[in-house]
Short mmCIF file of C-alpha atoms in Angstrom, two decimals:
data_model
loop_
_atom_site.label_atom_id
_atom_site.label_comp_id
_atom_site.label_asym_id
_atom_site.label_seq_id
_atom_site.Cartn_x
_atom_site.Cartn_y
_atom_site.Cartn_z
CA MET A 1 -101.00 67.69 82.56
CA SER A 2 -97.62 68.40 84.14
CA LYS A 3 -95.96 71.72 83.46
CA PHE A 4 -92.95 71.63 81.14
CA SER A 5 -89.64 72.17 82.89
CA PHE A 6 -86.42 72.69 80.98
CA SER A 7 -84.36 71.52 83.94
CA ARG A 8 -86.50 68.39 84.25
CA LEU A 9 -86.03 67.70 80.55
CA GLY A 10 -82.29 68.04 81.01
CA LYS A 11 -82.35 65.52 83.84
CA GLU A 12 -84.39 63.04 81.82
CA LEU A 13 -82.07 63.41 78.84
CA TYR A 14 -79.03 62.92 81.07
CA THR A 15 -80.37 59.75 82.68
CA GLY A 16 -81.68 58.35 79.40
CA GLU A 17 -85.37 58.46 80.39
CA LYS A 18 -85.91 60.53 77.26
CA SER A 19 -83.71 60.47 74.19
CA PHE A 20 -83.57 62.03 70.74
CA ASP A 21 -82.08 59.76 68.10
CA PHE A 22 -79.41 62.05 66.65
CA VAL A 23 -77.02 59.25 65.68
CA GLY A 24 -79.57 56.83 64.26
CA LYS A 25 -80.99 59.48 61.91
CA ARG A 26 -77.62 60.77 60.74
CA LYS A 27 -78.52 60.26 57.05
CA ILE A 28 -81.29 62.84 57.45
CA TRP A 29 -78.86 65.38 58.96
CA TYR A 30 -76.28 64.65 56.25
CA ALA A 31 -78.88 65.20 53.52
CA ALA A 32 -80.10 68.44 55.10
CA SER A 33 -76.57 69.81 55.41
CA ILE A 34 -75.64 68.82 51.85
CA VAL A 35 -78.72 70.54 50.45
CA LEU A 36 -78.05 73.66 52.51
CA LEU A 37 -74.39 73.76 51.48
CA ALA A 38 -75.36 73.34 47.82
CA VAL A 39 -77.72 76.31 48.07
CA ILE A 40 -75.10 78.41 49.85
CA VAL A 41 -72.30 77.59 47.40
CA GLY A 42 -74.63 78.25 44.46
CA GLY A 43 -75.48 81.63 45.95
CA MET A 44 -71.78 82.45 46.31
CA PHE A 45 -71.28 81.88 42.56
CA LEU A 46 -74.16 84.23 41.79
CA LYS A 47 -73.12 86.79 44.41
CA PRO A 48 -69.43 86.58 45.36
CA LEU A 49 -67.99 87.98 48.57
CA ASN A 50 -67.93 91.75 48.83
CA LEU A 51 -64.22 92.20 49.57
CA GLY A 52 -63.20 95.48 51.17
CA ILE A 53 -60.36 97.68 49.99
CA ASP A 54 -58.03 96.00 52.46
CA PHE A 55 -58.16 92.99 50.14
CA THR A 56 -58.78 94.55 46.73
CA GLY A 57 -57.01 97.89 47.11
CA GLY A 58 -58.55 101.36 46.84
CA THR A 59 -58.64 104.83 48.33
CA ARG A 60 -59.70 105.80 51.84
CA TYR A 61 -60.77 109.33 52.81
CA THR A 62 -60.90 110.01 56.55
CA VAL A 63 -62.86 113.16 57.45
CA SER A 64 -62.43 114.80 60.86
CA VAL A 65 -65.72 116.36 61.99
CA ASP A 66 -67.39 117.52 65.17
CA GLY A 67 -70.08 115.04 66.13
CA ALA A 68 -69.86 112.26 63.57
CA ASP A 69 -73.20 110.49 63.33
CA GLN A 70 -75.07 108.20 60.98
CA LYS A 71 -77.09 111.07 59.49
CA LEU A 72 -73.94 112.81 58.22
CA ALA A 73 -72.56 109.49 56.98
CA ASP A 74 -75.72 108.89 54.95
CA GLU A 75 -75.52 112.40 53.47
CA LEU A 76 -71.90 111.88 52.44
CA ARG A 77 -72.75 108.53 50.88
CA GLY A 78 -75.47 110.14 48.76
CA VAL A 79 -73.30 113.09 47.69
CA VAL A 80 -70.31 110.92 46.79
CA GLY A 81 -72.52 108.59 44.78
CA ASP A 82 -74.00 111.53 42.84
CA THR A 83 -70.61 112.73 41.61
CA ASP A 84 -69.28 111.92 38.14
CA VAL A 85 -66.59 109.71 39.70
CA GLU A 86 -67.41 106.18 38.51
CA LYS A 87 -65.11 104.57 41.04
CA ALA A 88 -67.15 106.12 43.84
CA ASP A 89 -70.47 104.57 42.79
CA SER A 90 -70.05 101.68 45.26
CA ALA A 91 -68.33 103.71 47.99
CA THR A 92 -68.78 102.65 51.58
CA VAL A 93 -69.20 105.30 54.26
CA ARG A 94 -69.03 104.59 57.99
CA THR A 95 -68.43 106.38 61.22
CA ALA A 96 -65.16 105.83 63.09
CA GLY A 97 -65.74 106.99 66.61
CA SER A 98 -67.48 110.26 67.41
CA ASP A 99 -65.16 112.60 65.50
CA SER A 100 -64.42 111.04 62.11
CA ILE A 101 -66.09 109.48 59.07
CA VAL A 102 -64.37 107.05 56.71
CA ILE A 103 -65.15 106.93 52.97
CA GLU A 104 -63.72 104.04 50.94
CA THR A 105 -63.78 103.81 47.16
CA GLU A 106 -61.99 101.98 44.38
CA ALA A 107 -58.47 103.20 43.66
CA ILE A 108 -58.47 106.90 42.62
CA PRO A 109 -55.14 108.44 41.52
CA ASP A 110 -53.85 111.13 43.88
CA GLY A 111 -54.32 114.66 42.52
CA SER A 112 -56.50 113.54 39.59
CA GLU A 113 -59.75 115.24 38.60
CA ASP A 114 -61.72 112.46 40.24
CA ASP A 115 -59.72 112.96 43.43
CA GLN A 116 -60.39 116.71 43.43
CA ALA A 117 -64.10 116.11 42.78
CA MET A 118 -64.28 113.78 45.76
CA ILE A 119 -62.55 116.22 48.10
CA LYS A 120 -64.81 119.05 46.96
CA ALA A 121 -67.99 117.05 47.55
CA ILE A 122 -66.78 116.03 51.01
CA THR A 123 -65.75 119.51 52.15
CA GLU A 124 -69.03 121.08 51.02
CA THR A 125 -71.24 118.43 52.59
CA ALA A 126 -69.36 118.03 55.89
CA ASP A 127 -68.54 121.78 56.08
CA VAL A 128 -64.88 121.17 56.87
CA PRO A 129 -61.65 122.60 55.38
CA GLU A 130 -59.61 120.47 53.02
CA ASP A 131 -56.92 120.07 55.67
CA ASP A 132 -59.35 118.00 57.77
CA ILE A 133 -59.47 115.32 55.08
CA SER A 134 -56.70 112.70 55.05
CA ARG A 135 -56.26 110.52 51.98
CA THR A 136 -54.75 107.00 52.03
CA GLY A 137 -54.07 104.80 49.02
CA ILE A 138 -54.13 101.02 49.54
CA GLY A 139 -52.56 98.88 46.84
CA PRO A 140 -53.67 95.39 45.85
CA SER A 141 -50.44 93.92 47.21
CA TRP A 142 -51.51 94.86 50.75
CA GLY A 143 -54.75 92.96 50.32
CA GLU A 144 -52.89 89.93 49.04
CA ARG A 145 -50.65 89.96 52.11
CA VAL A 146 -53.68 90.20 54.40
CA ALA A 147 -55.37 87.29 52.62
CA THR A 148 -52.17 85.22 52.75
CA LYS A 149 -51.72 85.80 56.46
CA ALA A 150 -55.37 84.98 57.11
CA GLY A 151 -55.04 81.72 55.19
CA LEU A 152 -51.85 80.88 57.08
CA ALA A 153 -53.57 81.52 60.42
CA LEU A 154 -56.46 79.28 59.36
CA GLY A 155 -54.08 76.50 58.33
CA ILE A 156 -52.16 76.66 61.61
CA PHE A 157 -55.43 76.59 63.51
CA LEU A 158 -56.68 73.47 61.68
CA VAL A 159 -53.39 71.62 62.18
CA GLY A 160 -53.47 72.53 65.86
CA VAL A 161 -57.04 71.23 66.12
CA ILE A 162 -56.14 67.89 64.56
CA VAL A 163 -53.08 67.39 66.75
CA PHE A 164 -54.81 68.50 69.96
CA ILE A 165 -57.85 66.24 69.56
CA TRP A 166 -55.67 63.31 68.48
CA ILE A 167 -53.45 63.64 71.54
CA TYR A 168 -56.23 64.36 74.03
CA PHE A 169 -58.69 61.70 72.95
CA LYS A 170 -56.12 59.29 71.46
CA GLU A 171 -58.46 58.87 68.51
CA TRP A 172 -57.64 60.27 65.07
CA LYS A 173 -61.19 59.71 63.84
CA MET A 174 -62.39 62.29 66.34
CA SER A 175 -60.00 64.76 64.70
CA VAL A 176 -61.46 63.99 61.28
CA ALA A 177 -65.05 64.40 62.54
CA ALA A 178 -64.18 67.71 64.23
CA VAL A 179 -62.50 69.09 61.09
CA VAL A 180 -65.49 68.07 58.95
CA ALA A 181 -67.76 69.96 61.35
CA LEU A 182 -65.45 73.00 61.21
CA ALA A 183 -65.41 72.99 57.40
CA HIS A 184 -69.22 72.76 57.46
CA ASP A 185 -69.38 75.81 59.75
CA VAL A 186 -66.95 77.88 57.68
CA LEU A 187 -68.72 77.21 54.36
CA LEU A 188 -72.14 78.04 55.76
CA THR A 189 -70.91 81.22 57.45
CA VAL A 190 -69.03 82.43 54.38
CA GLY A 191 -72.03 81.68 52.18
CA VAL A 192 -74.44 83.61 54.39
CA TYR A 193 -71.98 86.50 54.54
CA ALA A 194 -71.76 86.58 50.73
CA ILE A 195 -75.54 86.42 50.23
CA VAL A 196 -76.17 89.21 52.75
CA GLY A 197 -73.56 91.35 50.97
CA PHE A 198 -71.66 92.68 53.97
CA GLU A 199 -68.16 93.90 53.21
CA VAL A 200 -65.31 91.56 54.12
CA THR A 201 -62.78 93.39 56.27
CA PRO A 202 -59.94 92.32 58.59
CA ALA A 203 -62.54 92.37 61.39
CA THR A 204 -64.47 89.74 59.43
CA VAL A 205 -61.41 87.49 59.36
CA THR A 206 -61.07 87.91 63.12
CA GLY A 207 -64.69 86.84 63.49
CA PHE A 208 -64.10 83.74 61.37
CA LEU A 209 -61.23 82.61 63.57
CA THR A 210 -63.36 83.27 66.65
CA ILE A 211 -66.26 81.10 65.50
CA LEU A 212 -63.88 78.28 64.65
CA GLY A 213 -62.73 78.27 68.25
CA TYR A 214 -66.32 78.36 69.52
CA SER A 215 -67.40 75.51 67.26
CA LEU A 216 -64.42 73.42 68.32
CA TYR A 217 -65.17 74.09 72.00
CA ASP A 218 -68.70 72.75 71.73
CA THR A 219 -67.55 69.70 69.75
CA VAL A 220 -64.83 68.83 72.26
CA VAL A 221 -67.36 68.95 75.11
CA VAL A 222 -69.58 66.41 73.33
CA PHE A 223 -66.61 64.21 72.38
CA ASP A 224 -65.41 64.19 75.98
CA LYS A 225 -68.80 62.80 77.06
CA VAL A 226 -68.66 60.24 74.25
CA LYS A 227 -65.26 59.09 75.50
CA GLU A 228 -66.62 58.75 79.04
CA ASN A 229 -69.70 56.78 77.95
CA THR A 230 -67.78 54.39 75.68
CA ARG A 231 -65.00 53.56 78.14
CA ASN A 232 -64.89 49.78 78.77
CA LEU A 233 -67.51 49.24 76.11
CA GLY A 234 -67.07 45.47 76.27
CA LEU A 235 -68.43 45.41 79.83
CA LYS A 236 -71.52 47.45 79.02
CA LYS A 237 -74.85 46.52 77.48
CA GLN A 238 -74.83 49.47 75.06
CA THR A 239 -73.49 49.67 71.55
CA TYR A 240 -71.10 52.46 70.60
CA ALA A 241 -73.85 54.25 68.70
CA GLN A 242 -76.19 54.11 71.70
CA ALA A 243 -73.51 55.39 74.08
CA ALA A 244 -72.57 58.22 71.69
CA ASN A 245 -76.21 59.20 71.21
CA LEU A 246 -76.64 59.28 74.99
CA ALA A 247 -73.63 61.63 75.19
CA VAL A 248 -75.25 64.05 72.73
CA ASN A 249 -78.49 64.00 74.73
CA GLN A 250 -76.63 64.51 78.00
CA THR A 251 -74.91 67.66 76.66
CA LEU A 252 -77.88 68.91 74.62
CA VAL A 253 -79.36 71.28 77.22
CA ARG A 254 -75.90 72.59 78.08
CA SER A 255 -75.14 73.31 74.41
CA ILE A 256 -78.45 75.12 73.92
CA ASN A 257 -78.02 77.21 77.06
CA THR A 258 -74.44 78.13 76.17
CA SER A 259 -75.47 79.11 72.65
CA ILE A 260 -78.36 81.28 73.81
CA VAL A 261 -76.21 83.06 76.39
CA GLY A 262 -73.51 83.64 73.77
CA LEU A 263 -75.87 84.75 71.01
CA LEU A 264 -77.86 87.33 73.00
CA PRO A 265 -75.06 89.94 73.25
CA VAL A 266 -74.05 89.24 69.64
CA VAL A 267 -77.62 89.93 68.50
CA ALA A 268 -77.59 93.20 70.45
CA ILE A 269 -74.30 94.26 68.83
CA LEU A 270 -75.56 93.27 65.37
CA TYR A 271 -78.75 95.30 65.81
CA VAL A 272 -76.97 98.39 67.09
CA SER A 273 -74.23 98.27 64.45
CA ALA A 274 -76.52 97.52 61.50
CA VAL A 275 -79.57 99.61 62.40
CA GLN A 276 -78.26 102.40 64.61
CA LEU A 277 -74.70 102.90 63.31
CA GLY A 278 -75.06 101.71 59.73
CA THR A 279 -71.86 100.45 58.13
CA SER A 280 -69.22 99.76 60.76
CA SER A 281 -66.61 97.21 61.71
CA LEU A 282 -68.90 96.03 64.52
CA LYS A 283 -71.46 94.95 61.96
CA ASP A 284 -68.85 92.96 60.05
CA ILE A 285 -67.70 90.94 63.03
CA SER A 286 -71.10 90.57 64.73
CA LEU A 287 -72.75 88.95 61.69
CA VAL A 288 -69.92 86.42 61.46
CA LEU A 289 -70.19 85.64 65.15
CA PHE A 290 -73.98 85.28 65.03
CA VAL A 291 -74.06 82.90 62.07
CA GLY A 292 -70.96 80.99 63.13
CA MET A 293 -72.07 80.39 66.71
CA ALA A 294 -75.50 79.16 65.64
CA VAL A 295 -74.06 76.88 62.95
CA GLY A 296 -71.35 75.65 65.33
CA THR A 297 -73.96 74.46 67.82
CA TYR A 298 -75.83 72.69 65.04
CA SER A 299 -72.72 70.93 63.72
CA SER A 300 -71.56 69.70 67.15
CA ILE A 301 -74.93 67.96 67.64
CA PHE A 302 -75.98 66.86 64.15
CA ILE A 303 -72.69 66.48 62.28
CA ALA A 304 -69.64 65.83 64.49
CA THR A 305 -70.89 62.96 66.68
CA PRO A 306 -72.90 61.14 63.96
CA MET A 307 -69.83 61.43 61.72
CA LEU A 308 -67.65 59.95 64.47
CA VAL A 309 -70.01 56.97 64.88
CA HIS A 310 -70.06 56.51 61.11
CA LEU A 311 -66.25 56.46 60.93
CA LYS A 312 -65.92 53.97 63.79
CA SER A 313 -68.75 51.66 62.71
CA GLY A 314 -66.35 49.21 61.04
CA GLU A 315 -63.98 48.71 63.98
CA LYS A 316 -63.84 45.22 65.50
CA ASP A 317 -64.69 46.34 69.05
CA ILE A 318 -67.69 48.28 67.80
CA VAL A 319 -68.94 45.39 65.67
CA ASP A 320 -68.50 42.95 68.59
CA ALA A 321 -70.50 45.24 70.88
CA GLU A 322 -73.33 45.33 68.34
CA LYS A 323 -73.28 41.52 68.05
CA ARG A 324 -73.49 41.15 71.83
CA ALA A 325 -76.44 43.52 71.94
CA ALA A 326 -78.21 41.53 69.22
CA ALA A 327 -77.51 38.27 71.06
CA ARG A 328 -78.97 39.66 74.28
CA MET A 329 -82.17 40.49 72.42
CA LYS A 330 -82.45 36.89 71.20
CA GLU A 331 -81.90 35.52 74.70
CA ALA A 332 -85.16 37.06 75.93
CA ASP A 333 -87.51 34.50 77.62
CA LYS A 334 -89.69 33.00 74.91
CA TYR A 335 -92.43 32.41 77.51
CA ALA A 336 -92.36 36.00 78.78
CA ALA A 337 -95.51 36.88 76.84
CA VAL A 338 -97.42 33.65 77.74
CA PRO A 339 -100.19 34.33 80.32
CA VAL A 340 -100.49 32.12 83.43
CA PHE A 341 -104.06 30.89 83.95
CA ASP A 342 -105.49 30.27 87.38
CA GLU A 343 -107.91 27.46 88.18
CA GLY A 344 -111.37 28.03 86.83
CA MET A 345 -110.35 30.84 84.45
CA ALA A 346 -112.24 30.58 81.19
CA VAL A 347 -110.30 30.09 77.98
CA LEU A 348 -110.65 33.27 75.89
CA GLU A 349 -111.45 33.34 72.23
CA GLY A 350 -108.29 33.97 70.29
CA GLU A 351 -106.09 32.09 72.79
CA PRO A 352 -103.11 30.53 71.01
CA ASP A 353 -103.84 27.07 69.69
CA GLU A 354 -100.75 25.76 71.46
CA LEU A 355 -102.41 26.40 74.81
CA ARG A 356 -105.67 24.77 73.67
CA GLU A 357 -104.15 21.58 72.30
CA SER A 358 -100.87 21.11 74.19
CA PRO A 359 -100.71 18.02 76.44
CA SER A 360 -100.45 18.51 80.18
CA GLU A 361 -96.71 17.76 80.12
CA ASP A 362 -96.03 20.72 77.78
CA LEU A 363 -98.21 23.00 79.86
CA HIS A 364 -96.41 21.86 82.98
CA GLU A 365 -93.09 22.88 81.44
CA ALA A 366 -94.53 26.25 80.44
CA GLY A 367 -95.81 26.90 83.95
CA VAL A 368 -99.48 26.92 82.91
CA SER A 369 -102.28 24.93 84.52
CA ARG A 370 -105.38 24.44 82.43
CA GLY A 371 -107.88 24.07 85.27
CA THR A 372 -110.58 22.61 82.99
CA SER A 373 -111.49 19.51 85.06
CA PRO A 374 -111.61 18.52 88.76
CA ASN A 375 -108.98 15.83 88.23
CA ASN A 376 -106.63 18.41 86.78
CA ALA A 377 -107.08 21.08 89.46
CA ALA A 378 -103.87 22.89 90.29
CA LEU A 379 -102.23 22.58 93.68
CA GLY A 380 -99.96 25.46 92.69
CA ARG A 381 -98.83 27.26 89.60
CA GLY A 382 -97.16 24.87 87.22
CA ARG A 383 -98.13 21.70 89.18
CA ASN A 384 -101.03 19.27 88.51
CA VAL A 385 -102.90 16.87 90.84
CA PRO A 386 -102.44 13.15 90.12
CA THR A 387 -105.53 11.37 88.82
CA SER A 388 -107.72 10.20 91.76
CA GLN A 389 -108.44 6.48 92.03
CA ARG A 390 -111.72 6.78 93.96
CA GLU A 391 -114.05 9.35 95.40
CA VAL A 392 -112.99 10.60 98.81
CA THR A 393 -115.73 10.11 101.50
CA ASP A 394 -116.09 10.88 105.20
CA SER A 395 -115.10 7.82 107.27
CA GLY A 396 -116.91 9.03 110.42
CA ALA A 397 -113.95 8.12 112.61
CA ALA A 398 -113.68 11.62 114.02
CA GLY A 399 -117.22 11.59 115.31
CA ARG A 400 -118.05 14.88 113.66
CA PRO A 401 -118.48 16.19 110.14
CA GLN A 402 -115.18 17.04 108.50
CA PRO A 403 -114.69 20.28 106.51
CA LYS A 404 -114.45 19.90 102.82
CA ARG A 405 -111.33 21.22 101.11
CA GLU A 406 -112.15 23.65 98.32
CA SER A 407 -109.95 25.00 95.62
CA ARG A 408 -107.98 28.17 96.36
CA SER A 409 -110.01 30.27 93.96
CA LYS A 410 -113.30 29.35 95.72
CA ARG A 411 -112.16 29.92 99.30
CA LYS A 412 -113.65 32.90 101.16
#
């Protein structure tokens, strides 16, 4: 048993020796994605996104300390939650560098009793004077402006994607397939983010825009190979679907390698930020990158290219290529599976009746010699001996016995 080699598999996929039918089974991938999206969207209704104060408004306390660490952040989170301030029940506490800790709560009026209670709990726990605590109020209007600008950036990005792919590939259906894949990636990433419950911050928005670019990059690489394989399709023996499926297989190993190399550092950042540092902006952006990059690789293989083939399946050139392929299958030699019998070979049980009962003329056209009688012995494949008029005898004219001619199968 030969040892598995990833590089060998890549070569076989590139040359077409091995192939996974991604395009032909597109209905399976569509169904899987629809079910997954339905689960994700349903989860978002049950557990909406946890928007940070940058989007909803609130109060931010920044505490300057010597040696900010996760232990002190956890202590502050517990103390703040134990106060009588209701708006601090869901407070988030995170480290910001090595010399400050940030506490974010719902909006608390400046100078109110709740505000004084918060400052007192912080100063006693962190052992710092009140002057080392800076208070910042963030109104809801700021969050609305951030959300508006993020939506505008997303819209500009999508328009740019459509125009770029349309101009580069000269095919608007590729733009549609790419945008469908991007929408698939965004919905899945947002849904996972909502279910996990991580806080949505401006860093999260940055991560979303980053994964869109990554997903588009992988899709464009596959589409470029599709364009190369389907050039001059009328002169090739492949259909559009076969050429597109070959393109996905040819870029499969590259996509997997790129994804693994990209995901490894993201996993490291996610582990450090979530386990070692607790709540931090690194955790917000790393989760988005991890989910988005994995989903982007999936969509470029299972969604984008099958969707492109589906959209182009009704075009005249594509239909003509499929008809030519079907015609070539019908033109296969109808005698290709008929065995050629040599002289003296016994007729096997189960031999087609046509070979048993066909006259010699039909067998001659088929290139088969029956070899069942001396008068019908073959001089060569597909040729029969004329019927002899009399038995051939030695005339004695040579003065010596003449060798007898035997059939080819009996010669030594």
